[in-house]
Short mmCIF file of C-alpha atoms in Angstrom, two decimals:
data_model
loop_
_atom_site.label_atom_id
_atom_site.label_comp_id
_atom_site.label_asym_id
_atom_site.label_seq_id
_atom_site.Cartn_x
_atom_site.Cartn_y
_atom_site.Cartn_z
CA MET Q 1121 86.92 90.46 139.87
CA ALA Q 1122 86.06 93.48 137.46
CA LYS Q 1123 89.24 94.52 137.82
CA ARG Q 1124 90.00 90.70 137.01
CA LEU Q 1125 88.48 90.50 133.86
CA THR Q 1126 89.30 93.42 132.82
CA LEU Q 1127 93.71 92.65 133.35
CA ILE Q 1128 92.70 89.00 131.00
CA PHE Q 1129 91.32 90.73 128.67
CA CYS Q 1130 94.13 93.38 128.26
CA LEU Q 1131 96.28 90.17 128.33
CA ILE Q 1132 94.61 88.54 125.08
CA SER Q 1133 94.17 91.58 123.43
CA LEU Q 1134 98.58 92.18 123.82
CA VAL Q 1135 99.37 88.59 123.21
CA PHE Q 1136 97.04 88.29 119.91
CA GLY Q 1137 97.20 91.83 119.14
CA GLY Q 1138 101.25 90.57 117.75
CA VAL Q 1139 99.75 88.28 115.41
CA GLN Q 1140 97.57 89.91 113.40
CA THR Q 1141 97.88 89.42 110.11
CA ASN Q 1142 97.32 92.19 107.22
CA ALA Q 1143 94.11 90.02 106.07
CA ALA Q 1144 92.45 90.89 109.10
CA THR Q 1145 92.55 94.38 108.18
CA LEU Q 1146 91.65 94.26 104.49
CA GLN Q 1147 89.47 97.20 103.80
CA GLY Q 1148 88.91 97.56 99.98
CA VAL Q 1149 88.66 95.60 96.99
CA ASP Q 1150 89.02 97.45 93.85
CA VAL Q 1151 88.66 95.87 90.16
CA ARG Q 1152 90.74 98.27 87.70
CA GLN Q 1153 91.05 96.22 84.28
CA ILE Q 1154 89.66 92.69 82.76
CA TYR Q 1155 91.83 91.04 80.06
CA MET Q 1156 90.30 88.37 78.22
CA TYR Q 1157 91.85 84.66 77.01
CA THR Q 1158 89.62 81.45 75.15
CA ASP Q 1159 89.62 80.04 78.51
CA VAL Q 1160 90.26 82.24 81.09
CA MET Q 1161 89.33 85.83 82.33
CA ASN Q 1162 92.17 87.84 84.47
CA LEU Q 1163 91.09 90.53 86.53
CA TYR Q 1164 93.75 92.99 87.83
CA ILE Q 1165 92.77 94.12 91.13
CA ASN Q 1166 94.02 95.89 94.45
CA MET Q 1167 93.52 94.59 97.38
CA ASN Q 1168 94.50 96.82 100.59
CA ASP Q 1169 94.28 97.21 104.15
CA ALA Q 1170 93.38 100.64 105.63
CA ASP Q 1171 96.24 101.85 105.28
CA GLY Q 1172 96.54 101.87 101.73
CA GLN Q 1173 98.89 99.13 101.71
CA PRO Q 1174 98.13 95.81 100.04
CA ILE Q 1175 97.00 92.40 102.01
CA GLU Q 1176 99.28 89.04 102.46
CA THR Q 1177 98.21 87.12 99.26
CA PRO Q 1178 94.96 85.10 99.75
CA ALA Q 1179 93.98 81.77 98.97
CA LYS Q 1180 91.93 80.99 96.03
CA THR Q 1181 89.62 79.39 98.52
CA GLU Q 1182 89.35 83.14 100.45
CA ILE Q 1183 88.27 84.62 96.83
CA TYR Q 1184 84.74 84.18 95.64
CA ALA Q 1185 83.43 85.36 91.81
CA SER Q 1186 80.45 85.32 89.91
CA ILE Q 1187 78.58 86.88 86.22
CA ASP Q 1188 75.64 87.73 86.65
CA ASN Q 1189 75.05 85.45 89.94
CA ALA Q 1190 76.55 82.32 88.29
CA LYS Q 1191 79.75 81.12 89.96
CA MET Q 1192 83.04 81.31 88.27
CA GLY Q 1193 86.45 79.06 89.38
CA VAL Q 1194 89.36 80.92 91.17
CA ARG Q 1195 92.30 79.38 88.71
CA ASP Q 1196 95.13 81.19 90.00
CA ILE Q 1197 96.11 84.27 92.13
CA ARG Q 1198 99.42 86.46 92.01
CA ARG Q 1199 101.35 89.70 92.69
CA PHE Q 1200 101.19 91.45 89.78
CA SER Q 1201 104.99 92.55 90.52
CA GLU Q 1202 105.94 89.08 91.27
CA SER Q 1203 104.14 88.19 87.38
CA GLY Q 1204 106.94 88.80 85.24
CA GLU Q 1205 104.32 91.37 83.18
CA GLY Q 1206 104.91 94.61 81.77
CA MET Q 1207 102.35 97.56 80.97
CA ALA Q 1208 101.13 99.72 78.19
CA TYR Q 1209 100.42 103.19 78.88
CA ILE Q 1210 98.84 105.74 76.59
CA PHE Q 1211 98.88 109.44 77.54
CA LEU Q 1212 96.39 111.06 75.56
CA ILE Q 1213 97.34 114.99 75.75
CA ASP Q 1214 94.85 117.94 75.15
CA ILE Q 1215 96.98 120.47 73.32
CA SER Q 1216 93.76 122.83 72.58
CA GLY Q 1217 94.93 125.48 75.09
CA SER Q 1218 92.84 123.94 77.46
CA LEU Q 1219 95.58 123.76 80.11
CA ASN Q 1220 97.78 126.88 81.02
CA TYR Q 1221 101.12 127.15 80.54
CA SER Q 1222 102.08 126.33 84.09
CA GLN Q 1223 99.89 123.18 83.89
CA PHE Q 1224 101.10 121.88 80.31
CA SER Q 1225 104.65 121.84 81.78
CA GLN Q 1226 104.14 119.45 84.90
CA VAL Q 1227 102.57 117.67 82.13
CA LYS Q 1228 105.33 117.42 79.93
CA THR Q 1229 108.19 117.07 82.79
CA ALA Q 1230 106.20 114.29 84.82
CA THR Q 1231 105.27 111.95 81.46
CA LYS Q 1232 108.80 112.58 80.67
CA LYS Q 1233 110.11 110.98 83.95
CA TRP Q 1234 107.39 108.09 83.42
CA ALA Q 1235 108.95 107.53 80.46
CA GLU Q 1236 112.72 106.77 81.89
CA SER Q 1237 111.06 105.02 84.88
CA MET Q 1238 110.17 102.18 82.91
CA ASN Q 1239 111.36 98.83 83.05
CA GLU Q 1240 112.27 96.63 79.61
CA LYS Q 1241 108.86 94.88 79.55
CA ASP Q 1242 106.77 98.26 79.69
CA ARG Q 1243 105.85 100.42 76.45
CA MET Q 1244 104.50 103.47 76.37
CA ALA Q 1245 102.68 105.61 73.44
CA LEU Q 1246 101.70 109.51 72.98
CA ILE Q 1247 98.55 110.93 71.14
CA THR Q 1248 97.53 114.55 70.97
CA PHE Q 1249 94.66 116.27 70.21
CA GLY Q 1250 93.32 119.37 69.51
CA ASN Q 1251 91.81 120.70 66.12
CA GLU Q 1252 93.61 117.14 64.73
CA VAL Q 1253 94.36 114.26 66.55
CA LYS Q 1254 98.12 112.35 66.32
CA LEU Q 1255 99.29 109.33 67.01
CA VAL Q 1256 102.88 111.38 67.70
CA GLN Q 1257 104.45 108.43 69.19
CA ASP Q 1258 103.45 104.86 69.00
CA PHE Q 1259 104.58 101.93 71.66
CA THR Q 1260 107.96 101.81 72.30
CA ASN Q 1261 110.20 100.96 75.47
CA ASP Q 1262 112.84 103.78 74.02
CA ALA Q 1263 113.11 106.55 76.71
CA THR Q 1264 115.26 108.89 75.02
CA SER Q 1265 112.28 108.75 71.51
CA LEU Q 1266 110.05 109.07 74.59
CA VAL Q 1267 111.08 112.26 75.94
CA ASN Q 1268 112.37 113.77 72.40
CA THR Q 1269 108.67 113.56 71.60
CA ILE Q 1270 107.66 115.16 74.86
CA ASP Q 1271 109.58 117.71 74.48
CA GLY Q 1272 108.68 118.78 70.94
CA ILE Q 1273 104.56 118.80 71.78
CA SER Q 1274 103.37 122.62 72.10
CA ASN Q 1275 100.05 123.91 73.34
CA ASN Q 1276 98.19 126.05 70.77
CA ASP Q 1277 96.10 123.80 68.17
CA GLY Q 1278 92.39 125.59 68.47
CA ARG Q 1279 89.56 123.46 69.09
CA THR Q 1280 89.09 120.11 71.25
CA ASN Q 1281 88.37 117.29 69.49
CA LEU Q 1282 88.53 115.12 72.95
CA TYR Q 1283 86.08 111.97 71.68
CA GLY Q 1284 88.34 111.47 68.58
CA GLY Q 1285 91.17 111.65 70.66
CA LEU Q 1286 89.52 108.91 73.41
CA ASP Q 1287 88.65 107.17 69.92
CA GLU Q 1288 92.18 106.83 68.48
CA ALA Q 1289 93.33 105.59 72.42
CA MET Q 1290 90.56 102.72 71.79
CA ASN Q 1291 91.98 101.23 69.02
CA LEU Q 1292 95.75 101.18 70.50
CA ILE Q 1293 94.19 99.66 73.50
CA SER Q 1294 92.10 96.74 71.43
CA ARG Q 1295 95.98 95.92 69.69
CA ASN Q 1296 97.43 92.90 70.30
CA ASP Q 1297 100.97 93.34 69.46
CA SER Q 1298 103.24 90.33 70.65
CA GLU Q 1299 105.55 92.44 72.47
CA LEU Q 1300 102.74 94.67 73.84
CA PRO Q 1301 102.03 94.33 77.66
CA LYS Q 1302 98.17 92.68 78.15
CA ARG Q 1303 97.37 95.27 81.17
CA LYS Q 1304 97.04 98.65 79.94
CA ALA Q 1305 95.88 102.04 81.51
CA VAL Q 1306 94.81 105.19 79.64
CA PHE Q 1307 96.18 108.73 80.80
CA LEU Q 1308 93.96 111.63 79.77
CA LEU Q 1309 94.95 115.47 80.75
CA SER Q 1310 91.86 117.64 79.36
CA ASP Q 1311 89.63 120.13 81.01
CA GLY Q 1312 86.93 116.96 79.76
CA LYS Q 1313 84.55 119.41 77.26
CA ASN Q 1314 84.62 118.15 73.46
CA ASP Q 1315 84.03 121.57 71.31
CA TYR Q 1316 84.59 119.71 67.57
CA ASP Q 1317 82.13 119.73 65.31
CA GLY Q 1318 81.44 115.90 63.55
CA GLY Q 1319 83.20 112.74 64.45
CA ILE Q 1320 82.07 110.03 66.85
CA SER Q 1321 79.40 111.38 69.34
CA GLU Q 1322 79.48 111.01 73.24
CA ASP Q 1323 77.26 107.73 73.49
CA ASP Q 1324 79.85 106.26 71.03
CA THR Q 1325 82.45 107.38 72.81
CA LEU Q 1326 81.10 105.57 76.46
CA LYS Q 1327 80.07 102.78 75.13
CA ARG Q 1328 83.95 101.72 73.12
CA ALA Q 1329 85.61 102.60 76.50
CA GLN Q 1330 83.28 100.22 77.90
CA GLU Q 1331 83.82 97.82 75.76
CA GLU Q 1332 87.76 97.67 76.16
CA LEU Q 1333 87.92 97.07 80.45
CA VAL Q 1334 90.87 99.49 80.30
CA PRO Q 1335 91.18 101.94 83.04
CA ILE Q 1336 90.96 105.53 82.24
CA TYR Q 1337 92.76 107.79 84.74
CA GLY Q 1338 91.85 111.40 84.09
CA LEU Q 1339 93.94 114.39 84.89
CA TRP Q 1340 91.09 117.14 84.90
CA VAL Q 1341 91.89 120.53 84.39
CA PRO Q 1342 88.36 122.57 85.69
CA GLY Q 1343 86.90 124.55 82.99
CA ARG Q 1344 85.00 127.83 83.88
CA GLY Q 1345 80.95 128.14 83.57
CA SER Q 1346 78.61 125.41 84.01
CA ASN Q 1347 79.63 123.40 81.45
CA ASN Q 1348 83.71 122.41 82.85
CA GLY Q 1349 84.11 119.05 81.92
CA GLU Q 1350 83.42 117.44 85.42
CA ALA Q 1351 80.25 115.44 85.02
CA PHE Q 1352 81.47 113.67 81.16
CA MET Q 1353 85.26 113.01 83.33
CA ASN Q 1354 83.35 111.32 86.17
CA THR Q 1355 81.11 109.70 83.51
CA LEU Q 1356 84.21 108.03 82.21
CA ARG Q 1357 85.66 107.02 85.45
CA ASP Q 1358 82.81 105.01 86.31
CA TYR Q 1359 83.14 103.37 83.07
CA THR Q 1360 85.80 102.04 83.15
CA ASN Q 1361 86.87 101.31 86.55
CA GLY Q 1362 89.25 104.52 86.36
CA ILE Q 1363 90.29 107.30 89.08
CA ILE Q 1364 89.95 111.37 88.48
CA TYR Q 1365 92.39 113.67 89.73
CA ASN Q 1366 91.58 117.38 89.94
CA ILE Q 1367 95.51 118.84 89.28
CA SER Q 1368 94.54 122.20 90.26
CA THR Q 1369 94.57 120.33 93.87
CA HIS Q 1370 97.05 117.78 93.00
CA SER Q 1371 100.55 117.95 91.47
CA VAL Q 1372 100.78 115.82 88.22
CA GLU Q 1373 103.81 114.09 89.53
CA SER Q 1374 102.12 113.11 92.88
CA VAL Q 1375 99.80 111.87 90.78
CA TYR Q 1376 102.04 110.12 88.67
CA SER Q 1377 103.76 108.44 91.73
CA SER Q 1378 100.51 107.59 93.13
CA LEU Q 1379 99.84 105.68 90.32
CA GLN Q 1380 102.76 103.91 89.69
CA GLU Q 1381 102.65 102.83 93.22
CA ASP Q 1382 98.90 101.38 92.83
CA PHE Q 1383 99.94 99.43 89.64
CA SER Q 1384 102.82 98.00 91.46
CA LYS Q 1385 100.67 96.69 94.37
CA SER Q 1386 97.82 95.04 92.60
CA PHE Q 1387 97.24 91.47 92.43
CA ILE Q 1388 96.65 89.29 88.60
CA VAL Q 1389 92.66 86.61 90.03
CA SER Q 1390 92.31 84.32 86.92
CA LEU Q 1391 89.11 83.23 86.88
CA SER Q 1392 87.06 80.68 84.45
CA TYR Q 1393 84.24 81.79 82.58
CA PRO Q 1394 81.48 80.19 80.69
CA ALA Q 1395 82.02 80.78 77.09
CA GLY Q 1396 78.47 81.95 76.05
CA LYS Q 1397 79.03 85.11 78.52
CA THR Q 1398 81.77 86.78 75.49
CA ASP Q 1399 78.34 87.61 73.82
CA GLY Q 1400 78.81 91.88 73.02
CA GLN Q 1401 76.44 92.22 75.91
CA LEU Q 1402 76.53 94.24 79.41
CA HIS Q 1403 77.47 91.72 82.03
CA ASN Q 1404 77.65 92.31 86.40
CA ILE Q 1405 80.81 90.64 87.78
CA LYS Q 1406 81.26 90.76 91.40
CA ILE Q 1407 84.72 89.35 92.98
CA SER Q 1408 84.56 88.68 97.15
CA VAL Q 1409 87.46 88.89 99.39
CA ARG Q 1410 86.88 86.82 102.42
CA CYS Q 1411 89.48 87.33 105.01
CA ASP Q 1412 88.83 86.13 109.08
CA GLY Q 1413 85.16 86.75 109.06
CA LYS Q 1414 84.97 89.77 107.03
CA GLU Q 1415 83.81 89.95 103.57
CA VAL Q 1416 85.25 93.11 101.13
CA SER Q 1417 83.50 92.92 97.18
CA ASP Q 1418 83.51 95.07 94.16
CA ASN Q 1419 80.78 94.69 91.49
CA ILE Q 1420 81.53 96.24 87.91
CA SER Q 1421 79.47 96.29 84.74
CA CYS Q 1422 81.19 95.59 81.75
CA ILE Q 1423 80.67 94.53 78.09
CA LEU Q 1424 82.27 91.04 77.34
CA LYS Q 1425 83.61 90.76 73.91
CA LYS Q 1426 85.06 87.31 72.32
CA PRO Q 1427 88.91 87.04 73.77
CA THR Q 1428 91.28 87.49 70.96
CA GLY Q 1429 93.83 86.49 73.90
CA ALA Q 1430 95.74 82.90 73.07
CA SER Q 1431 94.64 80.42 76.22
CA VAL Q 1432 97.18 80.44 79.30
CA ASN Q 1433 98.53 77.28 81.24
CA LEU Q 1434 96.98 77.55 84.47
CA PRO Q 1435 95.83 74.64 86.87
CA ILE Q 1436 91.99 73.96 87.08
CA ALA Q 1437 89.79 76.11 89.14
CA GLU Q 1438 90.06 72.73 92.22
CA THR Q 1439 92.96 72.52 94.45
CA SER Q 1440 95.77 70.94 92.73
CA ALA Q 1441 98.15 68.52 94.31
CA GLY Q 1442 100.75 70.96 95.08
CA ASP Q 1443 98.50 73.53 96.23
CA LYS Q 1444 97.37 70.69 99.11
CA GLU Q 1445 100.24 69.58 100.19
CA GLY Q 1446 101.18 73.64 100.62
CA GLY Q 1447 98.27 74.49 102.14
CA ASN Q 1448 98.82 71.56 104.89
CA PHE Q 1449 102.25 72.49 105.46
CA MET Q 1450 101.05 76.21 106.31
CA SER Q 1451 98.00 74.81 108.08
CA SER Q 1452 99.91 72.56 110.51
CA VAL Q 1453 102.68 75.35 110.97
CA PHE Q 1454 99.62 78.10 111.76
CA ILE Q 1455 97.97 74.62 114.32
CA ILE Q 1456 101.34 74.86 115.87
CA ALA Q 1457 101.65 78.50 116.07
CA PHE Q 1458 98.65 78.84 117.83
CA ALA Q 1459 98.65 75.78 120.02
CA ALA Q 1460 101.84 77.79 121.46
CA ILE Q 1461 100.35 81.05 121.94
CA LEU Q 1462 97.58 79.41 123.79
CA LEU Q 1463 99.48 77.65 126.57
CA ILE Q 1464 101.26 80.35 126.95
CA LEU Q 1465 98.07 82.99 127.44
CA ILE Q 1466 96.75 80.33 129.87
CA ALA Q 1467 99.89 80.51 132.01
CA ILE Q 1468 99.87 83.58 131.67
CA ILE Q 1469 96.08 83.83 133.06
CA ILE Q 1470 96.94 81.40 135.75
CA ILE Q 1471 99.89 83.23 136.96
CA VAL Q 1472 97.39 86.58 137.60
CA VAL Q 1473 94.75 84.76 138.97
CA ALA Q 1474 96.47 83.31 141.52
CA PHE Q 1475 98.54 86.60 142.22
CA LEU Q 1476 94.95 88.35 142.68
CA ASN Q 1477 93.70 85.92 144.92
CA ARG Q 1478 96.73 85.86 147.05
CA SER Q 1479 96.25 90.06 146.98
CA LYS Q 1480 92.73 89.17 147.67
CA LYS Q 1481 93.23 86.51 150.82
CA LYS Q 1482 96.03 89.42 152.41
CA SER Q 1483 93.41 92.44 152.33
CA VAL Q 1484 90.43 90.11 153.73
CA SER Q 1485 92.38 89.62 156.65
CA TYR Q 1486 92.23 93.85 157.23
CA ILE Q 1487 88.42 94.33 156.87
CA SER Q 1488 85.63 93.71 160.12
CA ASN Q 1489 83.68 90.92 160.28
CA SER Q 1490 80.78 93.58 161.15
CA ALA Q 1491 81.70 96.28 158.06
CA PRO Q 1492 79.67 95.68 155.61
CA VAL Q 1493 81.07 95.00 151.73
CA TYR Q 1494 79.38 96.56 149.08
CA SER Q 1495 79.17 95.53 145.66
CA ALA Q 1496 78.00 96.88 142.55
CA GLU Q 1497 75.14 94.62 142.60
CA SER Q 1498 74.33 95.09 146.05
CA ALA Q 1499 74.49 99.00 146.11
CA ASN Q 1500 71.88 98.88 142.61
CA ILE Q 1501 74.59 100.41 140.02
CA PRO Q 1502 74.09 100.27 136.83
CA LYS Q 1503 76.54 98.06 134.79
CA SER Q 1504 77.85 100.28 131.58
CA GLU Q 1505 77.48 98.80 128.24
CA PRO Q 1506 80.16 98.72 125.67
CA ILE Q 1507 79.66 101.95 122.73
CA THR Q 1508 79.22 100.11 119.15
CA ALA Q 1509 78.13 100.69 115.23
CA ALA Q 1510 74.92 99.63 116.76
CA THR Q 1511 74.05 101.55 119.75
CA ALA Q 1512 76.30 104.82 119.31
CA PRO Q 1513 74.80 108.16 118.13
CA ALA Q 1514 74.94 108.26 114.09
CA SER Q 1515 76.83 111.37 114.72
CA GLU Q 1516 79.68 109.84 116.46
CA VAL Q 1517 79.85 106.64 114.34
CA SER Q 1518 79.94 109.09 111.17
CA ARG Q 1519 82.08 111.93 111.90
CA PRO Q 1520 82.73 113.86 109.19
CA SER Q 1521 86.58 115.10 107.95
CA GLY Q 1522 89.09 115.27 105.20
CA PRO Q 1523 87.60 115.66 101.23
CA SER Q 1524 84.16 114.72 100.70
CA VAL Q 1525 81.36 114.45 97.87
CA LYS Q 1526 77.88 114.92 97.78
CA PHE Q 1527 75.44 112.71 96.63
CA THR Q 1528 71.61 112.37 96.01
CA LEU Q 1529 69.30 109.76 96.30
CA THR Q 1530 66.26 109.87 94.19
CA GLU Q 1531 63.20 107.41 94.80
CA ILE Q 1532 62.34 105.56 92.07
CA GLY Q 1533 58.22 105.48 91.67
CA GLY Q 1534 58.20 107.99 94.37
CA ASN Q 1535 58.77 111.34 95.62
CA ASP Q 1536 61.19 110.83 98.29
CA VAL Q 1537 64.82 113.08 97.28
CA LYS Q 1538 67.60 112.80 99.82
CA SER Q 1539 70.91 114.85 99.64
CA ALA Q 1540 73.84 114.97 101.87
CA THR Q 1541 77.70 115.55 101.79
CA VAL Q 1542 79.95 112.62 103.60
CA SER Q 1543 83.61 112.79 104.14
CA ARG Q 1544 84.03 109.43 105.85
CA SER Q 1545 80.65 107.71 106.95
CA ILE Q 1546 76.60 108.53 107.60
CA VAL Q 1547 74.12 106.08 107.98
CA ILE Q 1548 70.46 105.60 106.81
CA GLY Q 1549 67.90 104.58 108.36
CA ARG Q 1550 64.81 105.54 110.75
CA SER Q 1551 66.09 106.34 113.94
CA PRO Q 1552 65.99 110.29 114.17
CA GLU Q 1553 70.08 110.02 114.98
CA CYS Q 1554 70.51 108.88 111.76
CA GLY Q 1555 72.38 111.09 108.97
CA ILE Q 1556 69.27 110.34 106.47
CA VAL Q 1557 66.37 109.39 107.95
CA ILE Q 1558 64.00 107.95 106.25
CA HIS Q 1559 60.20 107.24 107.59
CA ASP Q 1560 59.27 103.64 106.75
CA PRO Q 1561 58.15 100.86 109.02
CA GLN Q 1562 60.04 98.27 106.87
CA ILE Q 1563 63.71 100.10 106.98
CA SER Q 1564 65.38 99.45 110.08
CA GLY Q 1565 66.68 102.14 113.17
CA GLN Q 1566 70.10 101.61 111.38
CA HIS Q 1567 69.57 100.22 108.37
CA CYS Q 1568 72.74 101.18 106.03
CA SER Q 1569 75.44 103.22 106.35
CA ILE Q 1570 77.46 105.40 103.06
CA SER Q 1571 81.30 105.86 102.79
CA TYR Q 1572 83.64 107.71 100.82
CA GLU Q 1573 87.62 106.72 100.68
CA GLN Q 1574 90.07 107.56 98.43
CA SER Q 1575 87.93 109.24 95.99
CA THR Q 1576 84.99 106.47 96.30
CA LEU Q 1577 81.75 105.85 97.56
CA TYR Q 1578 80.95 102.64 99.12
CA ILE Q 1579 77.69 101.10 101.04
CA GLU Q 1580 77.38 98.67 104.01
CA ASP Q 1581 74.31 96.91 105.33
CA LEU Q 1582 74.12 97.32 109.12
CA GLY Q 1583 72.74 93.85 109.81
CA SER Q 1584 69.04 95.86 108.70
CA THR Q 1585 66.13 93.43 109.31
CA ASN Q 1586 65.19 93.59 105.86
CA GLY Q 1587 68.23 93.80 103.83
CA THR Q 1588 69.79 95.98 101.28
CA LEU Q 1589 70.67 95.27 97.15
CA VAL Q 1590 72.60 96.84 94.85
CA ASN Q 1591 71.23 96.79 91.49
CA GLY Q 1592 69.24 93.92 92.38
CA LEU Q 1593 72.13 92.25 94.44
CA PRO Q 1594 72.09 91.57 97.98
CA LEU Q 1595 74.94 93.27 99.68
CA ASN Q 1596 77.49 90.72 101.50
CA GLY Q 1597 79.79 93.28 102.87
CA ARG Q 1598 81.03 96.88 101.72
CA ASN Q 1599 80.28 97.59 98.03
CA ARG Q 1600 81.71 100.15 96.11
CA LEU Q 1601 78.95 102.40 94.36
CA VAL Q 1602 78.81 103.78 90.71
CA SER Q 1603 77.01 106.88 90.02
CA GLY Q 1604 73.51 105.65 88.47
CA ASP Q 1605 73.13 102.53 90.99
CA LEU Q 1606 69.63 101.58 92.00
CA VAL Q 1607 69.90 100.80 95.65
CA MET Q 1608 66.94 99.05 97.68
CA ILE Q 1609 66.84 100.25 101.33
CA GLY Q 1610 63.80 98.14 102.41
CA ASP Q 1611 61.10 98.05 100.63
CA ARG Q 1612 62.07 101.43 98.73
CA GLU Q 1613 64.12 101.66 95.76
CA TYR Q 1614 66.53 105.05 95.19
CA ARG Q 1615 68.92 105.96 92.40
CA ILE Q 1616 72.46 107.34 93.54
CA SER Q 1617 73.94 109.92 91.83
CA PHE Q 1618 77.20 111.65 92.77
#
């Protein structure tokens, strides 16, 4: 009987394995940019599977969005590549000598290739910073002009006015020229150190970067000494939902290629939002995507200002008649396909069971009536149980491999400090088999896990009794972590830093 059930299970897996969709493999949701219109908020989002490929476009009913725990209506969702929009790129290049000759040559060559690959709706601007901050090329689509300007940039301008360069980039971001794309990105090529006296402060630089809601992608050159600029670059990443690359281990051209692919595979989600939230204050925005019973979320904290963009003509948040007709058609197709697959599956099971019964009858005739027949039950053989994430040792669930990051959990109002290095996943709980053990009766044996993927930390509750919260919000699926987040495990609160 056990063999028969195993065979049937394999057949079911083969049938349904062939009809899985991308939605079933949803792995990560990352908000990259927010653009405010007077009537909608556009979120530029990456929604990828485990292989880093975009999922099929989800239905509006599969997306949940909130601001400060107040629900926002989903007005529209579409692929960025099909939207007809371009992108505005701002390249911010350190010419103070922080980059060596080879690195600087790589930057110039790769940036020229980017300029030559832009489409007609894209725009690029170039800023250099050293002793002085200069807008050497305003936004343009003229590849020849951009290439000539890049060729003329030299790397010998003394001190590094990094904060001033970022401030000038924010000035360009805030512009709303008629032909300038709404989606923007800043590329910062620097060691992350500011040694210029005077000008804008670090705190004001970070606050303004957070206000503009545009990602900053840092191509970081590690400096010497304890202040090597990494801390500032990581903080800038966290404030702007960007990514930091170490160009001592990544070529500039490979980073650019990865980012171009990342942009092309993203989605635009348009949301209705309460007008009272554009008050210049810090707000928490959460977006969750629910596919086939799995939910993946991203939380971002941002400062929302009154929009300067015009309104857009989008359907209201409720489903329109056209959406209903399309949804009904797709539902009908799905039901018919599912019924056909189910009928085929039932027929296969009937045939297999009949074959096994016939084989059993033939074999029984060769067994003596006096010969005892043993089963697993009569022989008192214990049945094996499948290993799951809940029953497997933490060492099996979280086997380290590949790139890693060190993080620290510091208890708020207590003395407990936990540090660990994670390359894939680490389990936190009361069990001694966990990667991080916390002896507290309010914490489950395997309470939550922290994972590291594509330079990002995520946290997920493992079905604990008392739950896990991040910045006061209960976890619902897997959530992205930012250095400085407050994590409540049971009734203990920790600040995570990395």
